Tab-separated table of C-alpha atoms and ligand atoms in Angstrom:
chain	number	residue	atom	x	y	z
A	1	MET	CA	11.049	152.366	100.556
A	2	PRO	CA	9.115	149.215	99.647
A	3	GLN	CA	10.881	146.881	97.248
A	4	ALA	CA	9.613	147.091	93.646
A	5	LYS	CA	8.781	143.933	91.705
A	6	ALA	CA	8.574	143.569	87.946
A	7	PHE	CA	6.664	141.215	85.655
A	8	ARG	CA	7.813	140.616	82.092
A	9	ALA	CA	5.201	139.277	79.633
A	10	PRO	CA	2.952	140.361	76.797
A	11	LEU	CA	0.731	143.018	78.452
A	12	LEU	CA	-2.737	144.113	77.371
A	13	HIS	CA	-5.117	146.564	79.008
A	14	CYS	CA	-7.983	148.845	78.016
A	15	LEU	CA	-7.736	152.621	78.008
A	16	ALA	CA	-11.317	153.503	77.051
A	17	ASP	CA	-14.603	152.141	75.766
A	18	PRO	CA	-14.194	151.006	72.133
A	19	ARG	CA	-17.686	152.355	71.555
A	20	GLU	CA	-16.438	155.864	72.310
A	21	VAL	CA	-12.936	155.899	70.834
A	22	GLY	CA	-12.905	153.042	68.293
A	23	ILE	CA	-11.185	149.682	68.760
A	24	GLU	CA	-7.648	150.798	67.885
A	25	SER	CA	-7.508	153.589	70.462
A	26	SER	CA	-9.273	151.571	73.148
A	27	TYR	CA	-6.331	149.467	74.303
A	28	GLU	CA	-2.590	149.363	74.811
A	29	TYR	CA	-0.494	146.276	74.077
A	30	PHE	CA	3.160	145.558	74.750
A	31	GLU	CA	4.370	142.414	72.985
A	32	ASP	CA	7.376	142.195	75.330
A	33	GLY	CA	6.102	144.282	78.196
A	34	LEU	CA	7.186	145.085	81.707
A	35	LEU	CA	4.860	145.845	84.597
A	36	VAL	CA	6.574	147.401	87.602
A	37	VAL	CA	4.734	147.164	90.900
A	38	GLU	CA	5.525	149.049	94.072
A	39	ASP	CA	3.613	149.134	97.344
A	40	GLY	CA	0.653	147.237	95.840
A	41	LYS	CA	0.233	149.668	92.960
A	42	VAL	CA	1.356	149.858	89.361
A	43	ALA	CA	4.489	152.036	89.222
A	44	GLN	CA	5.271	151.684	85.509
A	45	ILE	CA	4.059	149.874	82.409
A	46	GLY	CA	5.810	149.788	79.060
A	47	ASN	CA	8.183	147.924	76.775
A	48	ALA	CA	10.677	145.735	78.605
A	49	ALA	CA	13.527	147.124	76.499
A	50	ASP	CA	12.708	150.655	77.652
A	51	LEU	CA	12.050	149.959	81.315
A	52	LEU	CA	14.515	147.206	82.248
A	53	PRO	CA	17.615	149.465	82.206
A	54	SER	CA	16.080	151.862	84.703
A	55	LEU	CA	15.038	149.205	87.263
A	56	ALA	CA	16.794	149.504	90.612
A	57	ALA	CA	19.584	146.962	91.044
A	58	GLY	CA	18.319	143.729	92.552
A	59	THR	CA	14.670	144.184	91.480
A	60	GLU	CA	13.084	140.798	91.126
A	61	VAL	CA	11.738	140.182	87.585
A	62	THR	CA	9.180	137.377	87.065
A	63	GLU	CA	8.840	136.260	83.451
A	64	TYR	CA	5.754	134.777	81.763
A	65	PRO	CA	6.732	134.152	78.142
A	66	GLU	CA	3.783	132.036	76.885
A	67	ALA	CA	1.136	134.122	78.551
A	68	LEU	CA	-0.786	137.369	78.514
A	69	ILE	CA	-1.113	139.713	81.476
A	70	THR	CA	-4.402	141.607	81.665
A	71	PRO	CA	-6.042	143.537	84.510
A	72	GLY	CA	-7.904	141.361	87.026
A	73	PHE	CA	-11.466	140.598	86.008
A	74	ILE	CA	-14.357	142.458	87.613
A	75	ASP	CA	-17.601	140.634	88.373
A	76	THR	CA	-20.400	143.160	88.868
A	77	HIS	CA	-22.989	140.663	90.112
A	78	ILE	CA	-22.550	137.420	92.068
A	79	HIS	CA	-24.137	135.653	95.075
A	80	PHE	CA	-21.876	134.378	97.847
A	81	PRO	CA	-24.446	131.979	99.429
A	82	GLN	CA	-25.369	130.235	96.172
A	83	VAL	CA	-22.227	128.253	95.369
A	84	GLY	CA	-23.957	125.118	96.622
A	85	VAL	CA	-26.773	125.360	94.044
A	86	ILE	CA	-24.807	126.231	90.905
A	87	GLY	CA	-25.904	123.868	88.140
A	88	SER	CA	-29.329	122.963	89.596
A	89	TYR	CA	-31.911	121.665	87.166
A	90	GLY	CA	-35.086	122.873	85.584
A	91	ALA	CA	-36.236	126.201	87.036
A	92	GLN	CA	-36.848	129.797	86.016
A	93	LEU	CA	-36.304	132.756	88.327
A	94	LEU	CA	-39.226	132.542	90.780
A	95	ASP	CA	-39.238	128.755	91.307
A	96	TRP	CA	-35.414	128.830	91.242
A	97	LEU	CA	-35.521	131.083	94.306
A	98	GLU	CA	-38.085	128.888	96.136
A	99	THR	CA	-36.564	125.530	95.280
A	100	TYR	CA	-32.823	126.103	95.392
A	101	THR	CA	-31.743	129.561	96.489
A	102	PHE	CA	-33.664	130.078	99.717
A	103	PRO	CA	-32.753	126.717	101.327
A	104	SER	CA	-29.094	127.275	100.410
A	105	GLU	CA	-29.080	130.815	101.841
A	106	GLY	CA	-30.750	129.578	105.037
A	107	GLN	CA	-27.565	127.725	105.986
A	108	PHE	CA	-25.687	131.021	106.323
A	109	SER	CA	-27.170	131.744	109.742
A	110	ASP	CA	-24.335	129.459	110.890
A	111	MET	CA	-21.078	131.436	111.098
A	112	ALA	CA	-18.888	128.328	110.776
A	113	HIS	CA	-20.640	127.425	107.529
A	114	ALA	CA	-20.365	131.012	106.274
A	115	ARG	CA	-16.625	131.089	106.989
A	116	GLU	CA	-16.015	127.793	105.249
A	117	GLN	CA	-18.023	128.948	102.227
A	118	ALA	CA	-16.198	132.311	102.136
A	119	GLN	CA	-12.906	130.499	101.610
A	120	LEU	CA	-14.363	128.334	98.874
A	121	PHE	CA	-16.146	131.235	97.162
A	122	ILE	CA	-13.239	133.674	97.169
A	123	GLY	CA	-10.821	130.896	96.229
A	124	GLU	CA	-12.996	130.099	93.233
A	125	MET	CA	-13.107	133.743	92.107
A	126	LEU	CA	-9.319	134.011	92.293
A	127	ARG	CA	-8.873	130.728	90.396
A	128	ASN	CA	-10.889	132.385	87.646
A	129	GLY	CA	-8.920	135.640	87.668
A	130	THR	CA	-11.620	137.755	89.318
A	131	THR	CA	-10.033	140.278	91.674
A	132	THR	CA	-13.040	142.520	92.384
A	133	ALA	CA	-16.708	141.596	92.690
A	134	LEU	CA	-19.995	143.122	93.757
A	135	VAL	CA	-21.405	140.444	96.024
A	136	PHE	CA	-24.793	139.535	97.490
A	137	GLY	CA	-24.579	138.032	100.968
A	138	SER	CA	-27.515	136.269	102.616
A	139	VAL	CA	-30.004	138.039	104.890
A	140	HIS	CA	-27.734	137.204	107.873
A	141	LYS	CA	-25.183	139.833	108.793
A	142	GLN	CA	-22.670	137.101	109.683
A	143	SER	CA	-22.553	136.065	106.006
A	144	VAL	CA	-21.109	139.481	105.176
A	145	ASP	CA	-18.738	139.355	108.152
A	146	ALA	CA	-17.436	135.994	106.943
A	147	PHE	CA	-17.011	137.248	103.383
A	148	PHE	CA	-15.232	140.473	104.362
A	149	GLU	CA	-12.953	138.703	106.880
A	150	GLN	CA	-11.627	136.480	104.112
A	151	ALA	CA	-11.387	139.329	101.562
A	152	GLU	CA	-9.505	141.460	104.075
A	153	LYS	CA	-7.055	138.657	104.802
A	154	LEU	CA	-6.137	138.588	101.110
A	155	ASN	CA	-6.211	142.391	100.742
A	156	LEU	CA	-8.791	142.253	97.938
A	157	ARG	CA	-10.886	145.115	96.605
A	158	MET	CA	-14.398	143.784	97.200
A	159	ILE	CA	-17.916	145.140	97.597
A	160	ALA	CA	-20.652	143.260	99.463
A	161	GLY	CA	-23.818	143.674	101.452
A	162	LYS	CA	-26.376	141.829	103.525
A	163	VAL	CA	-29.603	141.049	101.694
A	164	MET	CA	-32.600	143.094	102.850
A	165	MET	CA	-35.751	141.029	102.474
A	166	ASP	CA	-38.831	141.510	104.678
A	167	ARG	CA	-41.590	139.772	102.728
A	168	ASN	CA	-42.390	137.029	100.202
A	169	ALA	CA	-39.652	134.736	101.463
A	170	PRO	CA	-39.531	131.970	104.107
A	171	ASP	CA	-39.594	133.102	107.754
A	172	TYR	CA	-36.083	131.807	108.353
A	173	LEU	CA	-34.805	134.232	105.690
A	174	THR	CA	-36.624	137.463	106.397
A	175	ASP	CA	-35.564	140.510	108.341
A	176	THR	CA	-37.843	143.447	109.146
A	177	ALA	CA	-37.634	146.950	107.758
A	178	GLU	CA	-36.047	148.060	111.062
A	179	SER	CA	-33.701	145.101	111.630
A	180	GLY	CA	-32.550	145.200	107.996
A	181	TYR	CA	-31.673	148.850	108.434
A	182	ALA	CA	-29.936	148.339	111.797
A	183	ASP	CA	-27.938	145.276	110.662
A	184	SER	CA	-26.845	147.013	107.459
A	185	LYS	CA	-25.772	150.051	109.451
A	186	GLU	CA	-23.723	147.910	111.808
A	187	LEU	CA	-21.956	146.258	108.853
A	188	ILE	CA	-21.320	149.631	107.174
A	189	GLU	CA	-19.701	150.928	110.368
A	190	ARG	CA	-17.586	147.790	110.636
A	191	TRP	CA	-16.448	147.344	107.036
A	192	HIS	CA	-17.109	150.225	104.643
A	193	GLY	CA	-13.809	151.863	103.713
A	194	LYS	CA	-11.724	149.377	105.727
A	195	GLY	CA	-8.707	148.360	103.609
A	196	ARG	CA	-10.035	147.872	100.100
A	197	LEU	CA	-13.566	146.946	101.157
A	198	HIS	CA	-16.801	148.745	100.296
A	199	TYR	CA	-20.382	148.205	101.403
A	200	ALA	CA	-23.451	147.809	99.181
A	201	VAL	CA	-26.989	148.360	100.469
A	202	THR	CA	-28.625	145.221	99.068
A	203	PRO	CA	-32.406	144.849	98.817
A	204	ARG	CA	-32.829	141.516	96.989
A	205	PHE	CA	-35.437	142.813	94.528
A	206	ALA	CA	-38.653	144.823	94.719
A	207	PRO	CA	-40.972	141.830	95.400
A	208	THR	CA	-39.169	140.858	98.621
A	209	SER	CA	-39.065	144.303	100.233
A	210	THR	CA	-41.935	146.365	101.623
A	211	PRO	CA	-42.048	150.063	100.727
A	212	GLU	CA	-40.945	150.724	104.346
A	213	GLN	CA	-37.801	148.653	103.819
A	214	LEU	CA	-37.007	150.342	100.513
A	215	THR	CA	-37.437	153.734	102.193
A	216	LEU	CA	-34.924	152.753	104.893
A	217	ALA	CA	-32.510	151.432	102.240
A	218	GLY	CA	-32.664	154.865	100.615
A	219	LYS	CA	-32.089	156.481	104.014
A	220	LEU	CA	-28.857	154.491	104.491
A	221	LEU	CA	-27.569	155.698	101.124
A	222	GLY	CA	-28.095	159.257	102.294
A	223	GLU	CA	-26.320	158.676	105.611
A	224	TYR	CA	-22.926	157.484	104.358
A	225	PRO	CA	-20.814	158.676	101.434
A	226	ASP	CA	-19.884	156.384	98.544
A	227	LEU	CA	-22.079	153.426	99.487
A	228	TYR	CA	-23.191	151.087	96.736
A	229	MET	CA	-26.755	149.997	96.014
A	230	HIS	CA	-27.073	146.513	94.570
A	231	THR	CA	-30.267	144.814	93.472
A	232	HIS	CA	-32.016	143.014	90.601
A	233	ILE	CA	-34.314	144.369	87.906
A	234	SER	CA	-36.401	143.069	84.984
A	235	GLU	CA	-34.811	139.665	84.761
A	236	ASN	CA	-37.903	137.601	84.049
A	237	LYS	CA	-41.348	138.435	82.624
A	238	GLN	CA	-43.330	136.792	85.456
A	239	GLU	CA	-41.244	138.765	87.933
A	240	ILE	CA	-42.126	142.035	86.152
A	241	GLU	CA	-45.862	141.213	86.313
A	242	TRP	CA	-45.515	140.465	90.010
A	243	VAL	CA	-43.863	143.849	90.653
A	244	LYS	CA	-46.768	145.555	88.880
A	245	GLU	CA	-49.240	143.762	91.190
A	246	LEU	CA	-47.259	144.620	94.314
A	247	PHE	CA	-46.672	148.280	93.424
A	248	PRO	CA	-49.721	149.341	91.361
A	249	GLU	CA	-49.090	152.981	92.263
A	250	ARG	CA	-45.694	153.019	90.507
A	251	LYS	CA	-45.122	153.576	86.793
A	252	GLY	CA	-43.007	150.454	86.369
A	253	TYR	CA	-40.243	148.345	87.890
A	254	LEU	CA	-37.486	150.960	87.829
A	255	ASP	CA	-39.864	153.562	89.203
A	256	VAL	CA	-40.188	151.476	92.399
A	257	TYR	CA	-36.456	151.925	93.026
A	258	ASP	CA	-36.422	155.503	91.743
A	259	HIS	CA	-39.246	156.511	94.080
A	260	HIS	CA	-37.240	155.257	97.085
A	261	GLY	CA	-34.014	157.050	96.148
A	262	LEU	CA	-32.217	153.881	95.089
A	263	ILE	CA	-30.846	154.915	91.712
A	264	GLY	CA	-27.821	157.012	90.749
A	265	PRO	CA	-24.030	156.658	90.749
A	266	ARG	CA	-22.875	153.384	92.377
A	267	ALA	CA	-26.347	151.823	91.987
A	268	VAL	CA	-25.983	148.527	90.137
A	269	PHE	CA	-28.992	146.649	88.766
A	270	ALA	CA	-28.456	143.039	87.791
A	271	HIS	CA	-29.911	141.734	84.519
A	272	GLY	CA	-32.156	144.421	82.979
A	273	VAL	CA	-33.102	141.951	80.258
A	274	HIS	CA	-36.556	143.472	79.711
A	275	LEU	CA	-35.979	147.178	80.384
A	276	CYS	CA	-38.062	149.584	78.297
A	277	ASP	CA	-36.606	152.645	76.561
A	278	ASN	CA	-37.742	155.044	79.272
A	279	GLU	CA	-36.093	152.928	81.941
A	280	CYS	CA	-32.818	152.774	79.986
A	281	LYS	CA	-32.958	156.532	79.563
A	282	ARG	CA	-33.487	157.086	83.295
A	283	LEU	CA	-30.654	154.703	84.210
A	284	GLY	CA	-28.367	156.493	81.765
A	285	GLU	CA	-29.148	160.036	82.898
A	286	THR	CA	-28.723	159.134	86.581
A	287	GLY	CA	-25.322	157.437	86.117
A	288	SER	CA	-26.665	154.040	87.242
A	289	ALA	CA	-25.239	150.747	86.003
A	290	VAL	CA	-26.576	147.440	84.759
A	291	ALA	CA	-24.836	144.081	85.192
A	292	PHE	CA	-25.059	141.910	82.076
A	293	CYS	CA	-25.190	138.274	83.259
A	294	PRO	CA	-25.207	136.116	80.130
A	295	THR	CA	-24.690	132.629	81.593
A	296	SER	CA	-27.518	133.183	84.061
A	297	ASN	CA	-29.916	134.749	81.540
A	298	LEU	CA	-29.495	131.717	79.277
A	299	PHE	CA	-29.512	129.105	82.031
A	300	LEU	CA	-32.663	130.422	83.738
A	301	GLY	CA	-34.314	131.100	80.381
A	302	SER	CA	-34.715	134.778	81.290
A	303	GLY	CA	-34.045	136.256	77.859
A	304	LEU	CA	-31.426	138.045	75.783
A	305	PHE	CA	-29.779	141.204	77.112
A	306	ASP	CA	-29.836	143.984	74.512
A	307	LEU	CA	-26.424	145.608	74.983
A	308	ALA	CA	-26.799	148.013	72.047
A	309	LYS	CA	-30.090	149.387	73.360
A	310	VAL	CA	-28.868	149.875	76.911
A	311	GLU	CA	-25.600	151.515	75.817
A	312	GLN	CA	-27.411	153.802	73.419
A	313	TYR	CA	-28.823	155.555	76.489
A	314	GLY	CA	-25.407	155.878	78.084
A	315	VAL	CA	-26.039	153.282	80.785
A	316	ARG	CA	-22.847	151.947	82.351
A	317	VAL	CA	-22.590	148.196	81.792
A	318	GLY	CA	-20.520	145.658	83.696
A	319	LEU	CA	-20.315	141.903	83.316
A	320	GLY	CA	-21.754	139.616	86.005
A	321	THR	CA	-21.527	135.874	86.522
A	322	ASP	CA	-24.595	135.730	88.804
A	323	VAL	CA	-23.416	132.476	90.369
A	324	GLY	CA	-25.455	130.345	91.311
A	325	GLY	CA	-28.115	131.259	88.668
A	326	GLY	CA	-25.086	131.745	86.442
A	327	THR	CA	-23.150	128.633	85.539
A	328	SER	CA	-19.515	129.725	85.829
A	329	PHE	CA	-17.231	131.899	87.948
A	330	SER	CA	-15.184	132.554	84.822
A	331	GLN	CA	-15.485	135.901	83.057
A	332	LEU	CA	-13.969	134.240	79.984
A	333	ALA	CA	-16.884	131.786	80.026
A	334	SER	CA	-19.284	134.729	80.557
A	335	LEU	CA	-17.844	136.472	77.500
A	336	ASN	CA	-18.224	133.294	75.457
A	337	GLU	CA	-21.939	133.278	76.313
A	338	ALA	CA	-22.232	137.066	75.926
A	339	TYR	CA	-20.962	136.734	72.387
A	340	LYS	CA	-23.716	134.197	71.625
A	341	VAL	CA	-26.442	136.272	73.330
A	342	LEU	CA	-25.500	139.212	71.103
A	343	GLN	CA	-25.150	137.053	67.965
A	344	LEU	CA	-28.766	135.938	68.411
A	345	GLN	CA	-29.789	139.612	68.232
A	346	GLY	CA	-27.620	140.504	65.245
A	347	GLN	CA	-25.042	142.290	67.424
A	348	LYS	CA	-21.288	141.686	67.502
A	349	LEU	CA	-19.022	141.507	70.520
A	350	ASP	CA	-15.505	142.448	69.438
A	351	PRO	CA	-12.880	140.796	71.694
A	352	PHE	CA	-11.454	144.178	72.743
A	353	LYS	CA	-14.921	145.335	73.738
A	354	ALA	CA	-15.317	142.044	75.581
A	355	LEU	CA	-12.091	142.651	77.509
A	356	TYR	CA	-13.345	146.163	78.262
A	357	LEU	CA	-16.598	144.817	79.743
A	358	ALA	CA	-14.712	142.386	81.973
A	359	THR	CA	-12.188	144.979	83.213
A	360	LEU	CA	-12.358	148.765	82.715
A	361	GLY	CA	-16.081	148.773	81.858
A	362	GLY	CA	-16.810	146.933	85.102
A	363	ALA	CA	-14.615	149.390	87.013
A	364	ARG	CA	-16.441	152.297	85.387
A	365	SER	CA	-19.837	150.897	86.274
A	366	LEU	CA	-18.622	150.655	89.894
A	367	TYR	CA	-17.071	154.143	89.815
A	368	LEU	CA	-13.732	152.531	90.628
A	369	ASP	CA	-11.960	153.280	87.352
A	370	ASP	CA	-9.555	155.597	89.194
A	371	ARG	CA	-8.364	152.567	91.228
A	372	ILE	CA	-8.798	149.420	89.109
A	373	GLY	CA	-9.801	148.246	85.621
A	374	ASN	CA	-6.495	148.793	83.833
A	375	LEU	CA	-2.771	148.884	84.562
A	376	GLN	CA	-1.988	152.566	84.347
A	377	PRO	CA	0.529	153.829	86.932
A	378	GLY	CA	-1.147	154.531	90.264
A	379	LYS	CA	-3.829	151.858	89.874
A	380	ASP	CA	-4.053	148.885	92.230
A	381	ALA	CA	-1.775	146.101	90.959
A	382	ASP	CA	-4.617	143.600	90.473
A	383	PHE	CA	-3.862	141.481	87.449
A	384	VAL	CA	-4.161	138.061	85.926
A	385	VAL	CA	-1.728	135.941	83.936
A	386	LEU	CA	-3.555	134.086	81.158
A	387	ASP	CA	-1.908	130.903	79.937
A	388	TYR	CA	-1.490	130.578	76.157
A	389	LYS	CA	-0.819	126.857	76.701
A	390	ALA	CA	-3.729	126.260	79.108
A	391	THR	CA	-5.080	123.188	77.308
A	392	PRO	CA	-3.875	121.248	74.264
A	393	LEU	CA	-6.707	122.759	72.213
A	394	ILE	CA	-5.999	126.358	73.314
A	395	ASP	CA	-2.294	125.842	72.666
A	396	TYR	CA	-3.008	124.497	69.163
A	397	ARG	CA	-5.656	127.087	68.286
A	398	LEU	CA	-3.542	130.043	69.434
A	399	GLY	CA	-0.698	128.640	67.364
A	400	GLN	CA	-2.890	129.168	64.292
A	401	ALA	CA	-3.805	132.747	65.242
A	402	LYS	CA	-2.075	135.537	63.353
A	403	THR	CA	-3.225	138.610	65.268
A	404	LEU	CA	-3.714	139.676	68.874
A	405	GLN	CA	-7.419	140.096	68.190
A	406	GLU	CA	-7.670	136.499	66.964
A	407	ARG	CA	-5.760	135.176	69.988
A	408	LEU	CA	-7.872	137.170	72.417
A	409	PHE	CA	-11.101	136.008	70.827
A	410	ALA	CA	-10.127	132.326	70.784
A	411	LEU	CA	-9.002	132.600	74.410
A	412	MET	CA	-12.358	134.056	75.433
A	413	ILE	CA	-14.335	131.412	73.544
A	414	LEU	CA	-12.243	128.421	74.675
A	415	GLY	CA	-10.959	129.631	78.035
A	416	ASP	CA	-12.151	129.292	81.619
A	417	ASP	CA	-10.381	128.781	84.956
A	418	ARG	CA	-7.842	126.533	83.208
A	419	ALA	CA	-6.622	129.584	81.285
A	420	VAL	CA	-5.683	131.396	84.488
A	421	LYS	CA	-2.059	130.708	85.357
A	422	GLU	CA	-1.760	133.144	88.242
A	423	THR	CA	-3.797	135.894	89.885
A	424	TYR	CA	-2.315	138.910	91.706
A	425	ALA	CA	-4.035	141.249	94.136
A	426	ALA	CA	-2.210	144.453	95.122
A	427	GLY	CA	0.928	142.966	93.591
A	428	VAL	CA	0.804	139.757	95.637
A	429	SER	CA	0.116	136.306	94.159
A	430	VAL	CA	-3.216	135.052	95.528
A	431	HIS	CA	-3.659	132.077	93.214
A	432	ARG	CA	-1.266	129.992	91.183
A	433	LYS	CA	-2.431	127.115	88.991
A	434	ALA	CA	-1.037	123.823	90.196
B	1	ZN	ZN1	-28.566	137.622	91.007
């Protein structure tokens, strides 16, 4: 029998979407809680007073008194080959791609570079408490090999795919419809379902794929069970006009993907800032998901994501950082910006709903809520220890807070990687703050 381990701390996790069950029934909180982990999974969660007496003799108990344990954060949209251009000045989506993104992604033809970047990139996610992410590679299959090698070493639950892009990009970054299909297939065979890894068929966005390539992307989804589909949609108004010019025969942006069989469960569309009602309805009825990327939408001047509208149609919504268009790996920082994006539209983001978006909501949009997203027994033991004393200001502000809701909100507005004391994947520490 594997040795159980226990963690004693205040524990908070979501049980359901506050939108569906109300705030009070949406979460579970144990002021003096105990999380028991066995074989990489949650074995028990509850009050320390109830669970401690039944622990097997000799079980190691790690205590975090001035902290809060939550499930690991889930990032439903991020780019592995764009770490080097995070925080680059003065562009909107289309010139951002030309000026910064494409040259940075070009370097990933070099496996040594890709491996070095994979360590940096995954290290940065773990420093920020992110234990699962849906990740864009570059067009080169070795970028995905490098990413998955590192994720496998750390036994992380990760989803990634090679970009498919056969037009409207520099020669050094394009595949062909056939090579994109063949390379993706090779990566699927090598990685999909290995350990905790999953593959996502990843056309960059409609403008950079020919109809032939999109058809082959759809074919891949039909050939293997449980693959993901990961792309962008309706981020920027110029982009939307361009899609109309390139696909005049289609009814709109989403219809391009729909026509090629690229929507449905496990299809995740980043941004969706300018989706119309019909598109939201179609995404909702097909079980597709949208990744809300607030830091990126503000930074690239793309617009304000209308969470209420999208959710009204039953669309699954996760939270994305969209590094490098996004400006932080931190889901706390993303929630800080999400709150402001919604404020500007007269919407409120309750802190429990915010936690839901960053954890169980993300898991639900990835159809992984039976494995991750909260700390119910049987789930993967992926969790993060948030530090109530992370900075002098956080320490002082939380000292003034009278309720859990107030503490959680202040932590999300003031917190970032400094608020992450330790990150665990499958019950093993994968990052500890120095
Ligand atoms: Zn993106």
